[in-house]
Amino acid sequence: GVTVETVKQVASKNFTLSEQKKKRKILLCRETCFFTVHMTSLQDELNRSILDSLLDFTRKCSSTRQHGDWASQMRASEIPTAALVLGVNVPDHDMTFQSLSELLQQLVTPHVASLQAKECGALKHLMKRVLERLMGTTCTVDDDEEEEPEQTSTETHKSMHCSLGILCDWYKSKTRSKMLQQPPVVVIFKDLEAFNHRVLQDFILICSRYIERLPLMFIFGIATSPSTIQNMLPHSVSSLLCIELFQSLSCTQHLATVIDKLVLTSHFPFKLNGKVMQVLISIFLYHDFSVRNFIKLALLEHFHSQPLSLSQRDLERIRQLPSFRRYTEKQDAQEKVNLMTDDTHLKVECRKLIKDLRKYHKNYYPVLSLHTLTSSLPRELHLICLEKTVWETEEYQSAMKLLRMLAKELIASIQRCCGTLKPVKSKKMMNALIQMEEILTKIKHITSPVKSLSQKKTDLFQLQKTLLEMNETRRTKKLSPFETVRNEALELIDGLVKSHLSPPEAQTLYEVCYYTSSATVRRHLNATPRTSIQAALSNPYHYLQNESLKTEDGSVSNAAPDICIAYKLHLECGRLINLYDWLEAYATVASAADGNDPDSDTFGKVDDLFSSARFIQAVSELEFLGFIKSTKQKTDHVARLTWEAVEREKRTHTWLLPL
């Protein structure tokens, strides 16, 4: 395949090799930045409501305190706390908290500290991080094991203890000249569930004692449920917090918006075929939950692996594309010769084809949105269109039958279609909009016989006569004016579908836009740690790329890392492994790897403390990885945990290969 830029520039000059690499990097950075910027913008838009609510909450609490009626609304020991439920898409939370911190600092208070559980393992570390990020200084803690950080700030207090008393004095000095303005001090806990319960409880208890001197506020980032707060904090601690709940949109709603605004639009040139889309959605729903990472890997893989230059080699690559070969086969004999031999003619033709591809996308997505006739989820229809001819499917036939039975609902459905087509600038879509509006006008002016009967009083004879006429019309299959107009509307919609919803693979040069390697995406994103670990231990050359580790028959060289040697030796044992026998076998292999003389008396002996230490470390690593465990049956034995998988490996691998 080739990229969009390759085909767009086919009429331009050729580039040198260095220019090719430069252009490829520029394109990769540009497309990645385009996606990242739009993704960030979409997520900010989705989070705008909840971020505005949080800002209002902090302003309200700050204003209440400044007007002197803080104690009238909450006890003096209560700390205003926002419980922000963000959902399980944890990889995307950093972006949300970054936007929140920036907005707070710009609009409410400059005193904001964001914390993560991994940096706050103990109370002293938590206090240290809070003071450092609020005061802009470097604090020290009484911990002999902790290294002193580099002092890069001019305000460093070498002997400053991490206490809230110091923070209160600092805050008082900062706000002394602004007695009427006391901005709150906001502490954000990004991943509340990961914090140590005891550390969090102690920190809240300490903060509650300083609430009269320091306008503290907390924001708890919660990934699971608001009940997490009650589970982590006892009542004596949670009662010190004045908690208000804020619920963000779910990660599935975020994903749906990303698909609608980025994937299902002609403005974003990068596309995914049906299999890649399904793989990414399944990985998102069952493993990752990261909207931010949803398309990025496929985008990077597509643009990084495709050429950007316009050399003769790339023109030949275009000629080899399956879609272009199908297009060439449909041409007459002379045109085939020109496309396959004349580079100038090929460039001109490619420019025309890429314009046709853009027109296809401009018409495809508006027609796809006509799915609102029967449903409000065009994503499902998009997946069907990517894989097959949609108008030949049973679902499409059922939908058309449903539309043929609509009466009052038909007007509302056509109005939704008109609203979908109005913003589209395509000439074909504008013509379709005009026809649809004309049909809508006709439907509004048509009155069915049943409706006319209901609008006026009639006797039994007149009613019987009208019903007999309607029955005769149905028997002779004569359509009423309403049914005629309804069929006209359905024929228009059916024609739009058949004209513009053909599968993308039927378009010439579709490879320039569509990423199709679902296997690559699955391999990179669908983690299989056990398989990877066994591959690394069985074939260390695969990852280390060291020539001394390369073998021909799948065996492991005795120059491999100690854990690889120990792993290979343990494959030759039964369910229980004698540690001394294992050590002796390891010492023999290690002696050969060290270049010792096989005829010497010390060759393969276990008296070497260094070799014994290496073996113990390798065994400990295998136990940590879950390949073995200690057993009470025999104190000098360990039990193997991967029996069935190991038996398969023993049949496919040979013994250690000597150097």
XYZ file of C-alpha atoms in Angstrom:
659
model
C 0.000 0.000 0.000
C 0.884 3.658 -0.202
C -0.180 6.733 1.688
C -2.537 9.480 0.658
C 0.371 11.876 0.263
C 2.126 9.475 -2.078
C -0.755 9.523 -4.524
C -1.526 13.222 -4.036
C 2.022 14.105 -5.021
C 2.398 11.675 -7.902
C 2.482 14.579 -10.339
C 5.364 16.214 -8.491
C 9.112 15.699 -8.788
C 11.025 12.740 -7.396
C 12.796 13.067 -4.048
C 16.196 11.934 -2.866
C 16.494 9.227 -0.216
C 17.100 11.735 2.608
C 14.113 13.781 1.464
C 12.002 10.604 1.405
C 12.781 9.889 5.055
C 12.181 13.493 6.022
C 8.839 13.584 4.224
C 7.771 10.311 5.848
C 8.565 11.625 9.313
C 6.712 14.870 8.596
C 3.620 12.973 7.446
C 3.731 10.616 10.431
C 4.038 13.514 12.885
C 1.356 15.527 11.117
C -1.235 12.761 11.018
C -0.491 11.716 14.606
C -0.764 15.314 15.807
C -3.979 15.747 13.821
C -5.534 12.754 15.535
C -4.182 13.688 18.997
C -5.370 17.292 18.773
C -8.836 16.298 17.622
C -9.025 13.529 20.226
C -8.034 15.968 22.992
C -10.537 18.507 21.715
C -13.316 15.910 21.681
C -12.556 14.710 25.193
C -12.399 18.281 26.473
C -15.767 18.900 24.868
C -17.224 15.769 26.450
C -15.760 16.687 29.855
C -16.722 20.362 29.582
C -19.912 19.995 31.585
C -18.339 18.135 34.482
C -15.266 20.402 34.524
C -17.494 23.476 34.651
C -19.421 21.904 37.533
C -16.184 21.274 39.413
C -15.083 24.867 38.866
C -18.421 26.125 40.170
C -18.063 23.865 43.203
C -14.625 25.229 44.077
C -15.769 28.824 43.547
C -18.833 28.263 45.732
C -16.830 26.806 48.584
C -14.221 29.551 48.329
C -16.876 32.276 48.213
C -18.709 30.828 51.210
C -15.545 30.885 53.284
C -14.637 34.435 52.293
C -18.066 35.816 53.244
C -17.721 34.541 56.787
C -20.584 32.060 56.834
C -18.416 28.992 56.305
C -19.231 27.653 59.774
C -22.952 28.178 59.241
C -23.012 25.786 56.291
C -20.607 23.153 57.443
C -18.811 22.251 60.611
C -15.403 23.806 61.054
C -13.709 20.429 60.684
C -15.408 19.507 57.379
C -13.319 19.624 54.228
C -15.179 20.272 50.944
C -14.585 17.229 48.739
C -15.539 16.518 45.132
C -15.913 12.813 44.333
C -15.218 12.660 40.592
C -16.330 9.320 39.109
C -14.484 8.972 35.791
C -15.025 5.305 34.954
C -12.663 2.454 34.205
C -10.864 4.083 31.247
C -7.910 4.792 33.542
C -5.367 5.501 30.732
C -7.412 8.564 29.740
C -7.712 10.027 33.243
C -4.401 11.886 33.076
C -5.734 14.032 30.233
C -8.848 14.897 32.245
C -6.906 15.780 35.383
C -4.427 17.845 33.406
C -7.271 19.898 31.925
C -8.854 20.230 35.366
C -5.597 21.409 36.976
C -5.006 23.971 34.235
C -8.541 25.356 34.513
C -8.333 25.570 38.302
C -5.036 27.417 38.158
C -6.289 29.813 35.484
C -9.753 30.574 36.845
C -9.946 29.725 40.555
C -6.692 29.263 42.457
C -2.959 28.949 41.776
C -2.617 26.468 44.639
C -3.270 23.035 43.100
C -1.420 19.777 43.872
C -2.035 16.562 41.920
C -1.044 13.269 43.531
C -0.723 9.649 42.411
C -0.745 6.655 44.727
C 2.589 5.267 43.493
C 4.436 8.335 44.850
C 2.609 8.430 48.201
C 3.347 5.066 49.779
C 3.724 6.539 53.286
C 2.253 9.553 55.073
C 5.569 11.432 55.072
C 5.871 10.970 51.318
C 2.312 12.204 50.810
C 2.996 15.304 52.911
C 6.254 15.873 51.056
C 4.559 15.780 47.635
C 1.757 18.139 48.752
C 4.142 20.752 50.168
C 6.548 20.559 47.242
C 3.853 21.038 44.611
C 2.051 23.801 46.463
C 5.059 25.775 47.713
C 7.429 25.097 44.809
C 10.213 24.023 47.155
C 12.134 20.852 47.929
C 11.260 19.249 51.254
C 13.186 16.592 53.155
C 11.830 13.689 55.163
C 13.429 11.645 57.917
C 14.152 8.592 55.789
C 17.702 7.252 55.669
C 16.879 5.096 52.661
C 15.546 7.944 50.551
C 18.081 9.766 48.458
C 18.237 13.532 48.658
C 16.735 15.107 45.551
C 18.697 17.541 43.492
C 18.023 21.062 44.702
C 17.183 23.098 41.660
C 14.907 25.686 43.281
C 16.190 28.898 44.772
C 13.575 28.582 47.547
C 14.857 25.256 48.871
C 14.485 24.739 52.612
C 17.068 22.132 53.507
C 15.830 21.525 57.050
C 12.120 22.145 56.472
C 9.871 19.513 58.013
C 6.859 18.306 56.075
C 3.980 19.629 58.166
C 0.798 21.529 57.442
C 1.826 24.163 59.963
C 4.559 25.283 57.587
C 2.050 25.242 54.728
C -0.306 27.461 56.772
C 2.486 29.978 57.423
C 3.415 29.969 53.745
C -0.220 30.454 52.692
C -0.641 33.326 55.162
C 2.433 35.070 53.757
C 1.154 34.629 50.218
C -2.308 36.054 50.969
C -1.304 38.757 53.481
C -1.503 41.480 50.838
C -4.798 40.076 49.557
C -6.886 39.849 52.701
C -10.146 39.859 50.741
C -8.983 37.105 48.410
C -8.242 33.712 49.911
C -8.119 31.183 47.072
C -8.619 27.577 48.124
C -5.832 25.014 48.337
C -6.885 22.100 46.136
C -5.396 18.617 46.506
C -6.270 16.164 43.716
C -6.041 12.411 44.356
C -5.948 11.037 40.776
C -6.400 7.334 41.610
C -8.140 7.117 44.962
C -8.564 3.312 44.905
C -4.798 2.806 44.709
C -3.961 4.895 47.803
C -3.074 3.174 51.043
C -6.136 3.300 53.285
C -4.231 4.145 56.437
C -2.169 6.851 54.785
C -5.271 8.518 53.377
C -7.084 8.359 56.704
C -4.177 9.922 58.611
C -3.803 12.687 56.046
C -7.501 13.611 56.258
C -7.380 13.633 60.075
C -4.391 15.969 60.037
C -5.950 18.283 57.453
C -9.192 18.553 59.443
C -7.247 20.187 62.290
C -6.011 22.964 60.015
C -9.225 23.691 58.114
C -9.844 26.920 60.067
C -6.418 28.266 59.079
C -6.148 26.747 55.607
C -8.987 26.599 53.005
C -8.306 23.032 51.917
C -10.350 21.234 49.271
C -10.058 17.667 47.986
C -10.880 16.138 44.606
C -11.064 12.332 44.585
C -10.590 10.626 41.214
C -12.669 7.429 41.361
C -12.590 4.736 38.673
C -15.131 2.289 40.083
C -17.969 3.436 42.346
C -18.656 6.248 44.860
C -19.008 3.565 47.527
C -15.209 3.299 47.359
C -14.988 6.227 49.769
C -17.077 4.408 52.397
C -15.061 1.229 51.869
C -11.723 3.009 52.306
C -12.606 5.429 55.097
C -14.329 4.667 58.396
C -17.236 6.860 59.448
C -15.077 8.800 61.884
C -12.941 9.946 58.941
C -15.531 10.263 56.153
C -17.648 12.445 58.477
C -14.875 15.044 58.276
C -15.541 15.461 54.558
C -18.358 17.413 52.930
C -18.671 15.258 49.798
C -20.399 16.187 46.548
C -20.623 13.636 43.721
C -19.710 14.369 40.078
C -20.323 11.706 37.420
C -18.580 11.845 34.035
C -19.680 10.160 30.836
C -18.820 6.484 30.510
C -15.869 5.347 28.421
C -18.249 3.709 25.931
C -19.949 7.081 25.378
C -16.535 8.644 24.808
C -15.689 5.933 22.282
C -18.997 6.367 20.470
C -18.313 10.092 20.087
C -14.793 9.467 18.807
C -16.084 7.042 16.189
C -18.834 9.427 15.095
C -16.643 12.558 14.992
C -13.360 11.133 13.700
C -13.854 7.720 12.103
C -17.243 8.306 10.466
C -16.247 11.529 8.734
C -14.539 12.459 5.498
C -12.351 15.057 7.246
C -10.106 12.421 8.839
C -8.147 10.756 5.970
C -7.097 7.660 7.916
C -9.633 4.791 7.803
C -9.994 1.331 9.322
C -11.389 -1.709 7.607
C -14.023 -3.899 9.245
C -11.712 -6.481 10.845
C -9.395 -3.865 12.379
C -12.400 -1.937 13.695
C -13.827 -5.032 15.349
C -10.470 -5.958 16.895
C -10.012 -2.476 18.335
C -13.552 -2.353 19.706
C -13.231 -5.783 21.335
C -9.874 -4.876 22.875
C -11.325 -1.588 24.104
C -14.352 -3.235 25.708
C -12.586 -6.208 27.300
C -9.014 -5.069 27.987
C -7.930 -1.468 27.562
C -10.848 0.978 27.960
C -8.612 3.742 26.611
C -10.282 6.009 24.087
C -7.030 7.880 23.592
C -5.207 4.740 22.425
C -8.097 3.439 20.328
C -6.751 4.278 16.863
C -3.268 5.604 17.549
C -1.418 2.290 17.131
C -3.110 1.489 13.814
C -2.447 5.038 12.599
C 1.254 4.905 13.497
C 1.637 1.433 12.008
C -0.029 2.467 8.740
C 1.870 5.686 8.086
C 5.203 4.461 9.423
C 5.258 1.368 7.231
C 4.204 3.082 4.011
C 6.572 4.879 1.613
C 6.229 8.578 0.906
C 8.682 9.109 -1.916
C 7.753 9.301 -5.574
C 10.543 7.222 -6.988
C 10.157 4.613 -9.716
C 9.893 1.939 -7.051
C 6.808 3.558 -5.534
C 5.109 3.969 -8.877
C 5.601 0.252 -9.361
C 4.091 -0.309 -5.911
C 0.986 1.576 -7.024
C 0.739 -0.630 -10.116
C 0.832 -3.723 -7.899
C -2.055 -2.653 -5.653
C -4.989 -5.112 -6.016
C -7.534 -2.340 -6.471
C -5.429 -0.639 -9.151
C -4.914 -3.928 -10.988
C -8.680 -4.487 -11.038
C -9.109 -0.982 -12.407
C -6.468 -1.607 -15.094
C -8.089 -4.838 -16.228
C -11.317 -2.976 -17.029
C -9.578 -0.566 -19.416
C -9.033 -1.057 -23.130
C -5.748 -2.454 -24.476
C -4.071 0.901 -25.176
C -5.010 2.344 -21.786
C -3.598 -0.746 -20.069
C -0.284 -0.231 -21.839
C -0.208 3.465 -20.879
C -0.954 2.770 -17.205
C 1.661 0.037 -16.942
C 4.475 1.741 -18.898
C 3.952 5.516 -18.955
C 4.812 7.072 -15.573
C 3.508 10.502 -16.531
C 0.146 9.093 -17.567
C 0.026 7.056 -14.351
C 0.537 10.173 -12.243
C -2.276 12.016 -13.994
C -4.606 9.045 -13.629
C -3.759 8.627 -9.950
C -4.685 12.237 -9.244
C -8.078 11.607 -10.824
C -8.569 8.382 -8.862
C -7.694 9.951 -5.525
C -10.218 12.728 -6.197
C -12.832 10.067 -6.910
C -11.959 8.388 -3.609
C -12.502 11.656 -1.757
C -15.860 12.143 -3.471
C -16.804 8.606 -2.453
C -16.117 9.420 1.211
C -17.977 12.749 1.016
C -21.092 10.925 -0.172
C -20.612 7.734 1.849
C -20.885 9.166 5.369
C -23.986 11.346 4.797
C -25.829 8.381 3.271
C -24.598 6.226 6.157
C -26.294 8.684 8.522
C -29.642 7.960 6.834
C -29.609 4.942 9.085
C -31.568 7.216 11.451
C -34.646 6.029 9.525
C -34.625 2.818 11.529
C -31.959 3.341 14.210
C -29.728 5.971 15.783
C -26.509 3.898 15.618
C -24.831 4.218 12.199
C -21.674 2.490 13.558
C -23.277 -0.924 13.193
C -24.266 -0.156 9.616
C -20.724 1.066 8.930
C -19.233 -2.262 10.017
C -21.665 -4.094 7.721
C -20.802 -1.810 4.791
C -17.080 -2.409 5.331
C -17.451 -6.155 4.951
C -20.262 -6.786 2.458
C -22.761 -5.236 0.056
C -25.259 -3.834 2.515
C -28.365 -3.840 0.272
C -28.010 -7.598 -0.226
C -28.153 -8.369 3.495
C -31.199 -9.697 5.310
C -31.057 -6.807 7.786
C -31.384 -4.258 5.002
C -34.358 -6.072 3.468
C -36.075 -6.188 6.863
C -35.474 -2.462 7.363
C -37.019 -1.634 3.995
C -40.073 -3.760 4.808
C -40.440 -1.856 8.052
C -40.274 1.489 6.238
C -42.999 0.360 3.819
C -45.365 -0.036 6.774
C -44.713 3.383 8.301
C -47.405 6.062 8.177
C -47.206 8.885 10.719
C -43.610 7.971 11.646
C -42.475 8.389 8.039
C -42.698 12.189 8.190
C -40.483 12.373 11.269
C -37.982 9.938 9.739
C -37.688 11.917 6.497
C -37.305 15.137 8.479
C -34.347 13.576 10.325
C -32.818 12.605 6.986
C -33.207 16.164 5.698
C -31.482 17.474 8.812
C -28.616 15.050 8.200
C -28.118 16.088 4.565
C -28.408 19.873 5.029
C -24.808 20.524 6.208
C -23.302 18.427 3.389
C -21.733 20.415 0.522
C -21.683 17.579 -2.019
C -23.719 18.281 -5.182
C -25.251 14.807 -5.164
C -26.317 15.164 -1.545
C -27.766 18.619 -2.213
C -29.842 17.204 -5.078
C -30.989 14.349 -2.836
C -31.969 16.891 -0.168
C -34.110 18.828 -2.664
C -35.898 15.646 -3.770
C -36.464 14.578 -0.170
C -37.928 17.954 0.782
C -40.289 17.776 -2.195
C -41.440 14.306 -1.109
C -41.930 15.593 2.439
C -44.126 18.417 1.139
C -46.248 15.952 -0.844
C -46.740 13.682 2.166
C -47.888 16.585 4.324
C -50.564 17.536 1.757
C -51.909 14.012 1.310
C -54.753 12.860 3.530
C -55.623 9.171 3.773
C -59.300 8.063 3.466
C -59.399 6.847 7.057
C -58.202 10.251 8.279
C -60.853 12.069 6.181
C -63.551 9.851 7.654
C -62.453 10.657 11.174
C -62.591 14.411 10.505
C -66.301 14.538 9.586
C -69.474 12.954 10.763
C -70.771 10.156 8.565
C -73.554 7.625 8.599
C -73.228 3.849 8.473
C -73.970 3.691 4.732
C -71.228 6.207 3.872
C -68.717 4.402 6.088
C -69.555 1.052 4.481
C -69.182 2.544 0.992
C -65.774 4.050 1.787
C -64.471 0.836 3.325
C -65.622 -1.166 0.298
C -63.759 1.251 -1.991
C -60.587 0.860 0.107
C -60.934 -2.928 0.006
C -61.412 -2.841 -3.779
C -58.276 -0.689 -4.091
C -56.235 -3.227 -2.141
C -57.717 -6.131 -4.129
C -56.822 -4.558 -7.456
C -53.423 -3.508 -6.062
C -54.079 0.108 -6.861
C -51.885 2.308 -4.688
C -53.249 5.246 -2.781
C -51.611 8.669 -3.238
C -49.924 8.302 0.186
C -48.517 4.879 -0.682
C -47.277 6.222 -4.020
C -45.361 9.045 -2.366
C -44.053 6.697 0.333
C -42.696 4.321 -2.311
C -41.122 7.293 -4.068
C -39.315 8.211 -0.858
C -38.117 4.653 -0.306
C -36.888 4.360 -3.899
C -34.900 7.567 -3.432
C -33.305 6.237 -0.231
C -32.669 2.827 -1.791
C -31.005 4.485 -4.771
C -28.739 6.558 -2.486
C -27.709 3.436 -0.586
C -26.905 1.447 -3.727
C -25.024 4.390 -5.269
C -22.886 5.435 -2.299
C -22.649 2.601 0.271
C -20.671 0.112 -1.776
C -17.794 -1.520 0.166
C -14.610 0.616 0.332
C -12.570 -2.260 -1.077
C -14.462 -1.819 -4.350
C -12.908 1.649 -4.725
C -9.686 2.069 -6.675
C -6.665 2.988 -4.487
C -8.614 2.374 -1.292
C -5.331 1.055 0.189
C -4.026 4.610 0.562
C -6.581 5.313 3.312
C -7.586 2.000 4.859
C -5.485 0.112 7.368
C -6.212 -3.616 7.037
C -3.689 -5.506 9.179
C -5.922 -6.718 11.999
C -3.377 -9.408 12.935
C -0.737 -6.755 13.659
C -3.108 -4.764 15.845
C -4.173 -7.873 17.734
C -0.563 -8.953 18.265
C 0.473 -5.566 19.644
C -2.573 -4.814 21.789
C -3.920 -8.191 22.891
C -1.301 -9.073 25.459
C -0.231 -12.719 25.909
C 2.365 -12.475 28.691
C 2.796 -16.205 29.231
C 3.520 -16.840 25.560
C 5.961 -13.925 25.432
C 7.784 -15.053 28.562
C 8.128 -18.631 27.331
C 9.352 -17.372 23.956
C 11.967 -15.196 25.673
C 13.194 -18.030 27.901
C 13.234 -20.614 25.115
C 14.727 -18.347 22.457
C 16.546 -15.363 24.041
C 17.946 -14.387 20.645
C 14.441 -13.317 19.595
C 14.629 -10.362 21.998
C 18.340 -9.813 22.664
C 19.491 -10.169 19.025
C 22.908 -11.376 20.205
C 24.607 -13.555 17.583
C 26.146 -15.814 20.246
C 22.615 -16.808 21.264
C 21.497 -17.709 17.757
C 20.833 -21.405 17.194
C 19.604 -23.361 14.211
C 17.437 -26.082 15.746
C 15.466 -24.121 18.334
C 17.704 -25.120 21.258
C 19.142 -22.700 23.836
C 22.833 -21.852 23.776
C 24.803 -22.384 26.988
C 25.865 -18.736 26.656
C 22.270 -17.671 27.308
C 21.258 -15.764 30.468
C 21.142 -17.825 33.646
C 17.358 -17.829 33.833
C 17.142 -19.246 30.294
C 19.543 -22.058 31.165
C 17.681 -22.849 34.395
C 14.367 -22.773 32.537
C 15.618 -25.162 29.848
C 17.037 -27.555 32.442
C 13.813 -27.622 34.419
C 11.984 -28.770 31.272
C 13.903 -32.039 31.483
C 12.615 -32.795 34.983
C 9.414 -34.310 36.253
C 6.744 -32.757 38.438
C 9.128 -32.485 41.398
C 12.616 -31.097 40.801
C 15.554 -31.937 43.073
C 17.319 -28.632 43.703
C 20.776 -30.185 44.118
C 20.503 -32.146 40.866
C 19.265 -29.015 39.161
C 22.221 -27.065 40.560
C 24.701 -29.698 39.361
C 23.286 -29.592 35.837
C 23.398 -25.801 35.871
C 27.020 -25.783 37.114
C 28.034 -28.060 34.220
C 26.441 -25.781 31.637
C 27.795 -22.637 33.314
C 31.340 -24.064 33.365
C 31.145 -24.730 29.634
C 29.872 -21.218 29.044
C 32.756 -19.755 31.080
C 35.285 -21.620 28.914
C 36.575 -23.948 31.648
C 38.510 -27.068 30.718
C 36.120 -30.048 30.617
C 38.951 -32.379 31.751
C 39.742 -30.375 34.895
C 38.711 -31.616 38.327
C 36.666 -28.463 39.061
C 34.590 -28.628 35.885
C 30.892 -28.765 36.738
C 31.469 -28.625 40.512
C 29.006 -26.728 42.714
C 31.597 -25.399 45.153
C 31.788 -22.082 43.326
C 29.801 -19.602 45.440
C 29.392 -17.236 42.528
C 27.782 -19.911 40.345
C 25.555 -20.980 43.239
C 24.395 -17.396 43.742
C 23.603 -17.056 40.046
C 21.611 -20.296 40.173
C 19.659 -19.204 43.265
C 18.778 -15.935 41.578
C 17.611 -17.733 38.422
C 15.444 -20.111 40.465
C 13.947 -17.182 42.380
C 13.086 -15.449 39.117
C 11.406 -18.583 37.767
C 9.386 -18.848 40.966
C 8.376 -15.201 40.655
C 7.233 -15.810 37.067
C 5.111 -18.751 38.194
C 6.986 -21.704 36.666
C 7.839 -23.399 39.971
C 6.840 -23.262 43.634
C 8.113 -24.672 46.893
C 6.512 -27.876 48.132
C 6.011 -29.456 51.543
C 6.347 -32.998 50.193
C 10.137 -32.764 50.046
C 12.059 -29.854 51.516
C 14.873 -30.073 48.951
C 12.505 -30.151 45.980
C 10.348 -27.647 44.098
C 7.179 -28.381 42.135
C 6.816 -27.483 38.486
C 3.637 -25.577 37.567
C 3.612 -25.721 33.759
C 3.428 -29.442 33.151
C 1.171 -29.678 30.056
C 2.746 -26.775 28.212
C 6.210 -28.062 29.054
C 5.502 -31.499 27.614
C 4.606 -29.907 24.297
C 7.816 -27.877 24.370
C 9.926 -30.954 25.160
C 8.677 -32.624 22.007
C 9.608 -29.627 19.846
C 12.953 -28.538 21.361
C 16.313 -30.245 21.738
C 18.832 -30.001 24.557
C 21.300 -27.216 25.220
C 23.579 -26.481 22.296
C 27.286 -26.252 23.267
C 29.395 -23.455 21.891
